[in-house]
Tab-separated table of C-alpha atoms in Angstrom:
chain	number	residue	atom	x	y	z
A	1	MET	CA	246.276	54.553	-134.166
A	2	ALA	CA	249.062	55.910	-131.863
A	3	ARG	CA	252.471	57.059	-132.567
A	4	ILE	CA	254.801	55.286	-129.503
A	5	SER	CA	258.321	55.253	-128.426
A	6	VAL	CA	259.396	51.647	-126.788
A	7	PHE	CA	262.496	52.374	-124.675
A	8	GLY	CA	264.855	49.127	-124.206
A	9	ILE	CA	264.946	46.188	-126.710
A	10	GLY	CA	265.064	43.786	-123.987
A	11	TYR	CA	262.624	40.903	-123.540
A	12	VAL	CA	259.739	42.774	-122.491
A	13	GLY	CA	260.334	46.054	-124.781
A	14	VAL	CA	260.691	43.969	-128.424
A	15	VAL	CA	257.972	42.167	-127.666
A	16	SER	CA	255.585	45.050	-126.420
A	17	ALA	CA	257.108	47.178	-129.196
A	18	ALA	CA	256.759	44.447	-132.014
A	19	CYS	CA	252.770	43.580	-130.660
A	20	LEU	CA	252.203	46.962	-130.796
A	21	ALA	CA	253.541	47.614	-134.145
A	22	ARG	CA	251.709	44.461	-135.847
A	23	ASP	CA	248.379	45.841	-134.020
A	24	GLY	CA	248.748	48.977	-136.504
A	25	HIS	CA	251.078	51.722	-134.389
A	26	ASP	CA	253.498	53.357	-135.460
A	27	VAL	CA	256.691	52.343	-132.683
A	28	ILE	CA	260.126	53.575	-132.757
A	29	ALA	CA	262.110	50.845	-130.317
A	30	VAL	CA	264.964	52.874	-128.450
A	31	ASP	CA	268.040	51.596	-126.412
A	32	ILE	CA	271.689	52.746	-125.743
A	33	ASP	CA	272.967	49.598	-127.385
A	34	PRO	CA	273.573	50.031	-131.057
A	35	ASN	CA	274.029	46.618	-131.794
A	36	LYS	CA	270.306	45.741	-130.581
A	37	VAL	CA	268.846	48.577	-132.958
A	38	ASP	CA	270.977	47.401	-135.997
A	39	THR	CA	269.464	43.303	-135.403
A	40	LEU	CA	265.884	45.047	-135.153
A	41	ASN	CA	266.643	47.333	-137.772
A	42	ALA	CA	267.541	44.839	-139.900
A	43	GLY	CA	264.527	42.549	-139.060
A	44	ARG	CA	265.675	40.260	-136.476
A	45	ALA	CA	264.951	39.313	-133.013
A	46	PRO	CA	267.624	40.065	-130.658
A	47	ILE	CA	266.730	37.463	-128.343
A	48	VAL	CA	264.808	34.059	-128.725
A	49	GLU	CA	261.367	34.286	-128.130
A	50	LYS	CA	258.796	31.943	-130.342
A	51	GLY	CA	256.821	33.541	-133.326
A	52	LEU	CA	258.929	36.973	-132.529
A	53	ASP	CA	261.613	36.590	-135.489
A	54	ALA	CA	258.688	36.137	-137.920
A	55	LEU	CA	256.552	39.410	-136.175
A	56	VAL	CA	259.618	41.515	-136.284
A	57	SER	CA	260.592	40.847	-139.711
A	58	ASP	CA	256.785	41.814	-140.805
A	59	THR	CA	256.749	44.940	-138.817
A	60	VAL	CA	259.963	46.005	-139.631
A	61	GLY	CA	258.965	45.238	-143.090
A	62	SER	CA	255.887	47.433	-143.539
A	63	GLY	CA	257.665	50.305	-141.441
A	64	LYS	CA	255.333	50.109	-138.838
A	65	LEU	CA	258.651	49.336	-136.543
A	66	THR	CA	262.141	51.210	-136.540
A	67	ALA	CA	264.788	51.673	-133.865
A	68	THR	CA	267.262	54.235	-133.005
A	69	THR	CA	269.413	55.195	-130.236
A	70	ASP	CA	267.933	58.974	-130.482
A	71	THR	CA	265.917	59.512	-127.286
A	72	ASP	CA	265.624	63.198	-128.639
A	73	ALA	CA	263.826	61.692	-132.079
A	74	ALA	CA	261.947	59.347	-130.236
A	75	ILE	CA	260.191	61.539	-128.120
A	76	ARG	CA	259.928	64.412	-130.574
A	77	ASP	CA	257.981	61.787	-132.953
A	78	THR	CA	255.881	59.911	-130.791
A	79	GLN	CA	252.652	61.000	-128.191
A	80	ALA	CA	253.831	58.272	-125.734
A	81	SER	CA	256.510	56.397	-124.445
A	82	VAL	CA	256.526	52.987	-122.888
A	83	VAL	CA	259.341	52.045	-120.653
A	84	CYS	CA	260.756	48.233	-120.293
A	85	VAL	CA	263.903	48.581	-119.192
A	86	GLY	CA	265.283	45.913	-116.763
A	87	THR	CA	265.634	46.706	-112.969
A	88	PRO	CA	267.864	43.707	-111.810
A	89	SER	CA	268.377	43.103	-108.044
A	90	ASP	CA	270.830	45.281	-105.828
A	91	PRO	CA	273.357	43.235	-104.225
A	92	ASP	CA	270.857	44.029	-100.468
A	93	GLY	CA	268.305	42.436	-102.376
A	94	SER	CA	266.396	45.825	-103.308
A	95	VAL	CA	265.012	46.512	-106.626
A	96	GLY	CA	267.797	48.059	-108.493
A	97	LEU	CA	266.856	51.503	-110.553
A	98	GLY	CA	270.017	52.193	-112.464
A	99	HIS	CA	268.392	51.707	-115.617
A	100	VAL	CA	265.268	53.293	-114.329
A	101	VAL	CA	266.811	56.664	-113.533
A	102	SER	CA	269.075	56.616	-116.632
A	103	VAL	CA	266.355	56.603	-119.222
A	104	CYS	CA	263.475	58.719	-117.060
A	105	GLU	CA	266.771	61.408	-116.985
A	106	ALA	CA	267.030	60.797	-120.827
A	107	ILE	CA	263.050	60.997	-121.436
A	108	GLY	CA	262.984	64.447	-119.174
A	109	ARG	CA	265.929	66.081	-120.899
A	110	ALA	CA	264.067	65.279	-124.185
A	111	LEU	CA	261.050	66.670	-123.015
A	112	ALA	CA	262.568	69.838	-122.414
A	113	GLY	CA	262.574	70.968	-125.979
A	114	LYS	CA	259.000	69.392	-126.742
A	115	SER	CA	255.849	71.978	-126.557
A	116	ASP	CA	253.164	68.820	-127.716
A	117	PHE	CA	251.690	66.460	-124.334
A	118	HIS	CA	253.738	63.479	-123.975
A	119	SER	CA	253.033	60.199	-121.717
A	120	VAL	CA	255.436	58.988	-119.825
A	121	ILE	CA	254.205	55.026	-119.408
A	122	MET	CA	256.267	52.844	-117.358
A	123	ARG	CA	256.086	49.187	-117.783
A	124	SER	CA	259.578	48.109	-115.500
A	125	THR	CA	258.600	45.689	-112.642
A	126	ILE	CA	258.917	48.436	-109.514
A	127	VAL	CA	258.096	48.467	-105.928
A	128	PRO	CA	255.127	50.273	-105.051
A	129	GLY	CA	255.687	54.162	-104.548
A	130	THR	CA	258.676	54.382	-107.049
A	131	MET	CA	256.895	56.251	-109.616
A	132	GLU	CA	255.775	58.762	-106.963
A	133	GLU	CA	258.855	59.009	-105.469
A	134	VAL	CA	261.667	58.587	-108.035
A	135	CYS	CA	260.264	58.372	-111.607
A	136	ILE	CA	258.307	61.517	-111.282
A	137	PRO	CA	260.497	63.717	-109.557
A	138	THR	CA	263.459	62.753	-111.547
A	139	ILE	CA	261.626	63.058	-115.156
A	140	GLU	CA	260.468	66.785	-113.573
A	141	ALA	CA	263.963	67.619	-112.810
A	142	ALA	CA	265.284	66.533	-116.017
A	143	SER	CA	262.750	68.567	-118.202
A	144	GLY	CA	261.220	71.506	-115.845
A	145	LYS	CA	257.912	70.306	-116.152
A	146	ARG	CA	255.244	69.199	-113.916
A	147	ALA	CA	253.509	66.005	-114.161
A	148	GLY	CA	249.899	65.277	-115.132
A	149	ARG	CA	249.846	69.228	-116.113
A	150	ASP	CA	253.016	69.055	-118.651
A	151	PHE	CA	253.650	65.831	-119.429
A	152	GLY	CA	251.091	62.726	-118.929
A	153	VAL	CA	252.265	59.762	-116.332
A	154	GLY	CA	251.205	56.148	-115.996
A	155	TYR	CA	252.071	52.781	-114.569
A	156	PHE	CA	251.257	50.001	-116.905
A	157	PRO	CA	252.971	46.484	-115.797
A	158	GLU	CA	253.327	43.514	-117.764
A	159	PHE	CA	252.507	39.835	-117.038
A	160	LEU	CA	254.288	38.545	-120.522
A	161	ARG	CA	255.660	34.644	-119.879
A	162	GLU	CA	258.397	33.779	-121.464
A	163	SER	CA	258.239	31.470	-124.901
A	164	THR	CA	254.224	32.743	-124.593
A	165	ALA	CA	255.109	36.239	-124.985
A	166	ILE	CA	253.127	37.236	-127.677
A	167	GLU	CA	250.056	34.828	-126.876
A	168	ASP	CA	250.138	36.463	-123.744
A	169	TYR	CA	250.123	39.744	-124.746
A	170	ALA	CA	247.029	38.882	-127.063
A	171	ASN	CA	245.128	37.374	-124.292
A	172	PRO	CA	246.270	38.571	-121.332
A	173	GLY	CA	245.166	37.175	-118.034
A	174	LEU	CA	245.486	40.691	-116.239
A	175	ILE	CA	245.018	44.499	-117.363
A	176	VAL	CA	246.405	46.750	-114.485
A	177	PHE	CA	247.082	50.290	-114.660
A	178	GLY	CA	247.560	53.678	-112.947
A	179	ALA	CA	247.903	56.920	-114.669
A	180	LEU	CA	248.191	60.479	-113.616
A	181	ASP	CA	246.054	62.136	-115.608
A	182	GLU	CA	243.351	61.785	-118.167
A	183	THR	CA	245.038	61.604	-121.327
A	184	THR	CA	246.942	58.923	-120.502
A	185	GLU	CA	244.602	57.169	-118.761
A	186	ALA	CA	242.369	57.702	-122.014
A	187	PHE	CA	245.535	56.298	-124.397
A	188	LEU	CA	246.008	53.348	-121.863
A	189	THR	CA	242.263	52.233	-122.272
A	190	ASP	CA	242.235	52.864	-125.855
A	191	LEU	CA	245.406	50.604	-126.162
A	192	ASN	CA	243.789	48.161	-124.145
A	193	ALA	CA	240.295	48.163	-125.949
A	194	ASP	CA	240.279	45.431	-127.946
A	195	LEU	CA	241.455	42.710	-125.698
A	196	PRO	CA	239.840	40.241	-123.879
A	197	CYS	CA	240.697	41.041	-120.686
A	198	GLU	CA	238.677	43.480	-117.483
A	199	MET	CA	240.995	46.683	-117.477
A	200	ASN	CA	241.554	47.473	-113.871
A	201	LYS	CA	241.636	51.217	-113.986
A	202	VAL	CA	243.625	52.271	-109.902
A	203	ASP	CA	246.518	54.537	-108.801
A	204	LEU	CA	249.886	54.188	-109.592
A	205	ARG	CA	251.128	52.396	-106.493
A	206	THR	CA	248.284	49.924	-106.536
A	207	ALA	CA	249.691	49.105	-110.273
A	208	GLU	CA	253.156	48.701	-108.580
A	209	MET	CA	252.059	46.307	-105.666
A	210	VAL	CA	249.590	44.327	-108.067
A	211	LYS	CA	252.619	43.626	-110.200
A	212	TYR	CA	254.797	42.018	-106.857
A	213	THR	CA	251.839	40.405	-105.756
A	214	SER	CA	251.438	38.226	-108.595
A	215	ASN	CA	254.913	37.488	-109.449
A	216	SER	CA	255.278	36.692	-105.808
A	217	TRP	CA	251.886	34.437	-105.876
A	218	ARG	CA	253.026	32.510	-108.406
A	219	ALA	CA	256.720	31.747	-107.113
A	220	MET	CA	255.053	30.291	-103.791
A	221	LYS	CA	252.889	28.789	-105.916
A	222	ILE	CA	255.567	26.618	-107.445
A	223	SER	CA	257.220	26.402	-103.389
A	224	PHE	CA	253.739	25.028	-102.215
A	225	ALA	CA	253.284	22.406	-105.323
A	226	ASN	CA	257.200	21.386	-104.777
A	227	GLU	CA	256.539	21.131	-101.289
A	228	ILE	CA	253.683	18.966	-101.569
A	229	GLY	CA	255.459	17.159	-104.127
A	230	ASN	CA	258.373	16.335	-101.987
A	231	ILE	CA	255.968	14.788	-99.602
A	232	ALA	CA	253.973	12.889	-101.540
A	233	LYS	CA	257.092	11.140	-103.227
A	234	ALA	CA	258.320	10.282	-99.189
A	235	ASN	CA	255.086	8.385	-99.112
A	236	GLY	CA	255.540	7.092	-102.706
A	237	LEU	CA	253.107	9.122	-103.951
A	238	ASP	CA	252.794	11.345	-107.555
A	239	GLY	CA	253.170	14.837	-106.556
A	240	GLN	CA	252.107	15.904	-109.887
A	241	ALA	CA	248.875	13.761	-109.691
A	242	VAL	CA	248.028	14.830	-106.294
A	243	MET	CA	248.006	18.984	-107.825
A	244	ARG	CA	246.453	17.917	-110.974
A	245	ILE	CA	243.169	17.096	-109.096
A	246	LEU	CA	243.344	19.663	-106.977
A	247	CYS	CA	243.731	21.948	-109.300
A	248	SER	CA	240.328	21.438	-111.085
A	249	ASP	CA	238.617	21.917	-107.901
A	250	ASP	CA	237.482	25.592	-109.040
A	251	LYS	CA	234.966	26.174	-106.306
A	252	VAL	CA	236.924	25.788	-103.154
A	253	ALA	CA	240.842	24.991	-103.874
A	254	MET	CA	241.118	27.522	-106.817
A	255	SER	CA	238.501	29.947	-105.403
A	256	PRO	CA	239.028	33.774	-104.717
A	257	ALA	CA	237.262	33.665	-101.170
A	258	PHE	CA	240.569	32.068	-99.832
A	259	LEU	CA	242.507	35.059	-101.244
A	260	ARG	CA	241.083	37.703	-99.498
A	261	PRO	CA	242.800	39.739	-96.795
A	262	GLY	CA	241.937	39.674	-93.607
A	263	PHE	CA	242.170	37.756	-90.355
A	264	ALA	CA	243.587	34.294	-89.184
A	265	PHE	CA	242.005	31.206	-90.522
A	266	GLY	CA	240.611	28.420	-87.642
A	267	GLY	CA	238.198	25.584	-87.589
A	268	SER	CA	238.081	22.421	-87.096
A	269	CYS	CA	239.865	21.426	-90.716
A	270	LEU	CA	242.560	23.844	-91.651
A	271	PRO	CA	244.558	24.319	-88.351
A	272	LYS	CA	244.851	20.492	-87.793
A	273	ASP	CA	245.339	19.680	-91.277
A	274	VAL	CA	248.475	21.695	-92.003
A	275	ARG	CA	249.563	20.465	-89.117
A	276	ALA	CA	249.305	16.450	-89.654
A	277	LEU	CA	250.599	16.942	-93.011
A	278	ARG	CA	253.752	18.986	-91.851
A	279	HIS	CA	254.148	15.286	-89.066
A	280	VAL	CA	254.165	13.692	-91.643
A	281	ALA	CA	256.549	15.174	-93.492
A	282	ARG	CA	258.356	15.103	-90.475
A	283	SER	CA	258.471	11.738	-90.274
A	284	LYS	CA	260.069	11.370	-93.741
A	285	ASP	CA	262.911	14.112	-93.087
A	286	VAL	CA	261.304	16.072	-95.475
A	287	PRO	CA	261.446	19.375	-94.423
A	288	THR	CA	257.886	22.299	-94.635
A	289	PRO	CA	259.075	25.344	-94.936
A	290	LEU	CA	255.772	27.095	-96.508
A	291	LEU	CA	253.600	25.018	-94.102
A	292	ASP	CA	255.700	25.933	-91.568
A	293	ALA	CA	255.542	29.706	-92.659
A	294	VAL	CA	251.754	29.343	-92.886
A	295	LEU	CA	251.032	28.371	-89.424
A	296	ASP	CA	254.000	31.195	-88.555
A	297	GLY	CA	252.033	33.454	-90.425
A	298	ASN	CA	248.761	32.825	-89.415
A	299	THR	CA	250.080	32.723	-85.645
A	300	ALA	CA	251.243	36.228	-86.307
A	301	GLN	CA	247.781	37.367	-87.232
A	302	ILE	CA	246.017	37.197	-84.300
A	303	GLY	CA	248.666	38.640	-82.433
A	304	ARG	CA	248.632	41.711	-85.357
A	305	ALA	CA	244.855	42.125	-83.917
A	306	GLU	CA	245.285	42.162	-80.595
A	307	ASP	CA	248.141	44.764	-80.768
A	308	MET	CA	245.558	46.975	-83.033
A	309	VAL	CA	243.253	46.619	-80.015
A	310	ASP	CA	245.959	47.382	-77.475
A	311	ALA	CA	246.272	50.314	-79.700
A	312	ALA	CA	242.980	51.849	-78.780
A	313	SER	CA	244.258	52.006	-75.101
A	314	THR	CA	240.605	50.789	-73.793
A	315	LYS	CA	239.391	48.454	-71.486
A	316	ALA	CA	235.382	47.904	-73.103
A	317	VAL	CA	235.842	45.713	-75.993
A	318	GLY	CA	232.906	44.808	-77.991
A	319	MET	CA	233.624	41.583	-80.084
A	320	ILE	CA	231.123	41.111	-83.157
A	321	GLY	CA	231.632	37.484	-83.558
A	322	VAL	CA	233.181	34.673	-81.530
A	323	SER	CA	232.914	31.096	-83.390
A	324	PHE	CA	235.446	30.444	-86.535
A	325	LYS	CA	233.417	32.099	-88.923
A	326	SER	CA	229.884	33.741	-89.552
A	327	GLY	CA	227.258	31.333	-89.618
A	328	THR	CA	227.800	28.839	-87.527
A	329	ASP	CA	228.386	27.852	-83.413
A	330	ASP	CA	232.056	26.304	-83.766
A	331	LEU	CA	234.742	27.499	-82.129
A	332	ARG	CA	237.030	24.773	-82.585
A	333	GLU	CA	240.081	26.855	-82.501
A	334	SER	CA	238.621	29.793	-83.504
A	335	PRO	CA	241.121	32.877	-83.791
A	336	LEU	CA	238.754	34.693	-82.803
A	337	ALA	CA	238.071	33.403	-79.269
A	338	ASP	CA	241.593	32.971	-79.796
A	339	LEU	CA	242.095	36.604	-79.517
A	340	ALA	CA	238.789	37.207	-77.136
A	341	ALA	CA	241.308	34.918	-74.661
A	342	ARG	CA	243.934	37.345	-75.302
A	343	LEU	CA	242.009	40.378	-74.203
A	344	ILE	CA	240.400	39.009	-71.371
A	345	GLU	CA	243.654	38.355	-69.773
A	346	ARG	CA	245.461	41.369	-70.231
A	347	GLY	CA	242.728	42.929	-68.401
A	348	GLN	CA	239.972	43.760	-71.341
A	349	GLN	CA	236.251	43.590	-70.883
A	350	VAL	CA	234.996	41.793	-73.026
A	351	GLN	CA	231.287	40.845	-74.169
A	352	VAL	CA	230.336	39.321	-77.089
A	353	TYR	CA	228.024	39.314	-79.922
A	354	ASP	CA	227.715	36.262	-82.212
A	355	PRO	CA	223.303	35.572	-83.107
A	356	TYR	CA	224.700	31.639	-83.842
A	357	VAL	CA	226.918	30.927	-80.496
A	358	SER	CA	223.442	32.529	-78.377
A	359	GLU	CA	221.803	30.316	-79.992
A	360	ALA	CA	222.963	27.090	-79.050
A	361	PHE	CA	223.433	28.048	-75.218
A	362	GLU	CA	219.851	28.961	-75.559
A	363	MET	CA	219.390	25.362	-76.658
A	364	ASP	CA	221.788	23.705	-73.630
A	365	PRO	CA	223.192	26.292	-71.220
A	366	ASP	CA	225.256	23.527	-69.806
A	367	ALA	CA	226.697	22.326	-72.716
A	368	ALA	CA	230.647	23.009	-73.334
A	369	GLY	CA	230.169	23.439	-76.630
A	370	ARG	CA	232.450	22.791	-79.289
A	371	GLY	CA	235.733	25.001	-77.939
A	372	ASN	CA	233.848	27.285	-75.818
A	373	ASP	CA	236.202	26.645	-72.828
A	374	VAL	CA	238.940	28.930	-74.631
A	375	VAL	CA	237.354	32.185	-73.712
A	376	PRO	CA	236.503	32.249	-70.089
A	377	ASP	CA	232.756	32.489	-69.039
A	378	LEU	CA	232.006	33.071	-72.556
A	379	SER	CA	228.158	32.573	-71.617
A	380	ALA	CA	227.893	35.069	-68.988
A	381	ARG	CA	229.698	37.740	-72.076
A	382	MET	CA	227.474	36.660	-74.612
A	383	GLU	CA	225.501	39.776	-75.454
A	384	THR	CA	222.245	39.136	-78.157
A	385	ASP	CA	221.353	43.083	-78.784
A	386	ILE	CA	224.018	44.596	-80.930
A	387	ASP	CA	222.869	48.057	-80.116
A	388	ALA	CA	223.589	47.629	-76.871
A	389	LEU	CA	227.187	45.662	-77.500
A	390	ILE	CA	228.424	49.527	-79.188
A	391	ASP	CA	226.997	51.435	-76.877
A	392	SER	CA	228.647	49.658	-73.882
A	393	SER	CA	231.944	49.574	-75.414
A	394	ASP	CA	234.976	51.707	-76.363
A	395	VAL	CA	235.980	49.836	-79.125
A	396	ILE	CA	234.506	46.994	-81.630
A	397	VAL	CA	236.040	44.800	-82.989
A	398	VAL	CA	234.228	43.266	-85.948
A	399	GLY	CA	235.161	39.481	-86.848
A	400	ASN	CA	232.109	38.279	-88.540
A	401	ALA	CA	229.479	39.560	-90.787
A	402	TYR	CA	225.941	39.007	-89.559
A	403	PRO	CA	222.896	40.687	-90.827
A	404	GLY	CA	222.130	44.356	-90.106
A	405	VAL	CA	225.712	44.587	-88.546
A	406	ALA	CA	227.374	46.553	-91.179
A	407	THR	CA	224.693	49.425	-90.883
A	408	ARG	CA	225.345	49.615	-87.506
A	409	ILE	CA	229.048	49.750	-87.466
A	410	ARG	CA	228.531	52.498	-90.091
A	411	GLU	CA	226.851	54.739	-87.327
A	412	ALA	CA	228.834	53.622	-84.482
A	413	ALA	CA	231.760	54.598	-86.647
A	414	ASP	CA	232.108	58.433	-85.911
A	415	ARG	CA	231.885	57.826	-82.397
A	416	LYS	CA	233.736	54.201	-81.765
A	417	ARG	CA	237.020	53.075	-82.407
A	418	VAL	CA	236.435	50.040	-84.506
A	419	VAL	CA	238.960	47.688	-85.361
A	420	ASP	CA	237.600	45.478	-88.214
A	421	LEU	CA	239.017	42.231	-89.152
A	422	THR	CA	236.472	41.036	-91.797
A	423	ARG	CA	235.856	44.360	-93.701
A	424	ILE	CA	232.290	45.114	-92.864
A	425	ASP	CA	231.717	47.493	-95.144
A	426	PRO	CA	234.117	47.779	-98.559
A	427	GLY	CA	233.533	51.676	-98.438
A	428	LEU	CA	235.412	52.061	-94.937
A	429	VAL	CA	239.364	52.656	-95.055
A	430	SER	CA	241.546	52.646	-92.351
A	431	GLY	CA	241.264	56.325	-90.508
A	432	ASP	CA	241.560	57.964	-86.896
A	433	GLY	CA	238.658	56.124	-85.777
A	434	TYR	CA	238.346	53.144	-87.584
A	435	GLN	CA	241.003	50.853	-88.685
A	436	GLY	CA	240.859	47.900	-90.918
A	437	ILE	CA	243.644	44.851	-89.993
A	438	CYS	CA	244.836	44.509	-94.105
A	439	TRP	CA	243.025	47.890	-95.626
């Protein structure tokens, strides 16, 4: 078991401290407010949370949990510190780091007088880059020590929900953390080893981003459910019943396949159905800011891809895929067809490799197809040989994945510019010649 100091006896801090103590660790809770310290030392929780009073009483009574205002003593008597101070919004909407900076300075001053290695682990919600650009420099300046060498650094965001925080701590839906050093990573690994959840070990910035992504995703789901509920009610329907049925579908509606950053959506269903639902809402004078943003964002993603191709400063463009997704010849509202048309209009020489669309043309050369009229002279632009397409192109735009394409792209990435809209190979990341749209 470990000796841990928890800085901040607020909501997250006191729940974390009590749960750590319950799990057998020796915990010192630290706060500048003597009233919170006295309350905790008296065996009472300074906040209202289901089950917390009993847990604090038990852990304080057993001697596993104590509280203090003395930062130096807390650092001296523990091997790791977990920071759980608040980060309220500043007036301009940015994250407020006043409490974070103050506690980092205090910890740094205390570390200056400690010879043993000590890990500093942030749990406060901070935007990507804050650990590297604010927290670490602040601690280093105050301590005169080097992060990763003289003291450890980690970022370990929490996902506790008020009213179920203790249950969430014991049975989390998500564990993610980043560490600058092996000692801190091993500490966080041991801390979470017995929890029934996968551990995602990442860099500091990714861990910071996951926290904001999680909170924004939850907020968006609430707004989406409310928007659907408003539309449903305006049409005499029960919005909660609609959403309850939707959430029962874990094959499509709740599938992670639709939460994979990449290119715009298209096809014969999603674009028209979002527009139709928005029209239904407008006919009842129900505003749809989220549905409006869905369509605007989708259009913007096509524009983003267009700008990426244009930045390659080339004339010959080879597109891999033109249908709205792999495995079909359907071009109805295909964002790839839209992109091809835009590039052609800008004077680019566009050739296309799409085995399914090629097959459709072979079966009926004179057929207009399903949306084929979007791309001028599409049949003449089709190339059935992937190697020929790559060799004749200055930039390759990967829109769909087909058998054998990943190998060809890996081989071509060193000599051709590649704009990847689908992530043909997880091992490829954006660099000089290769650019992924979202990675």
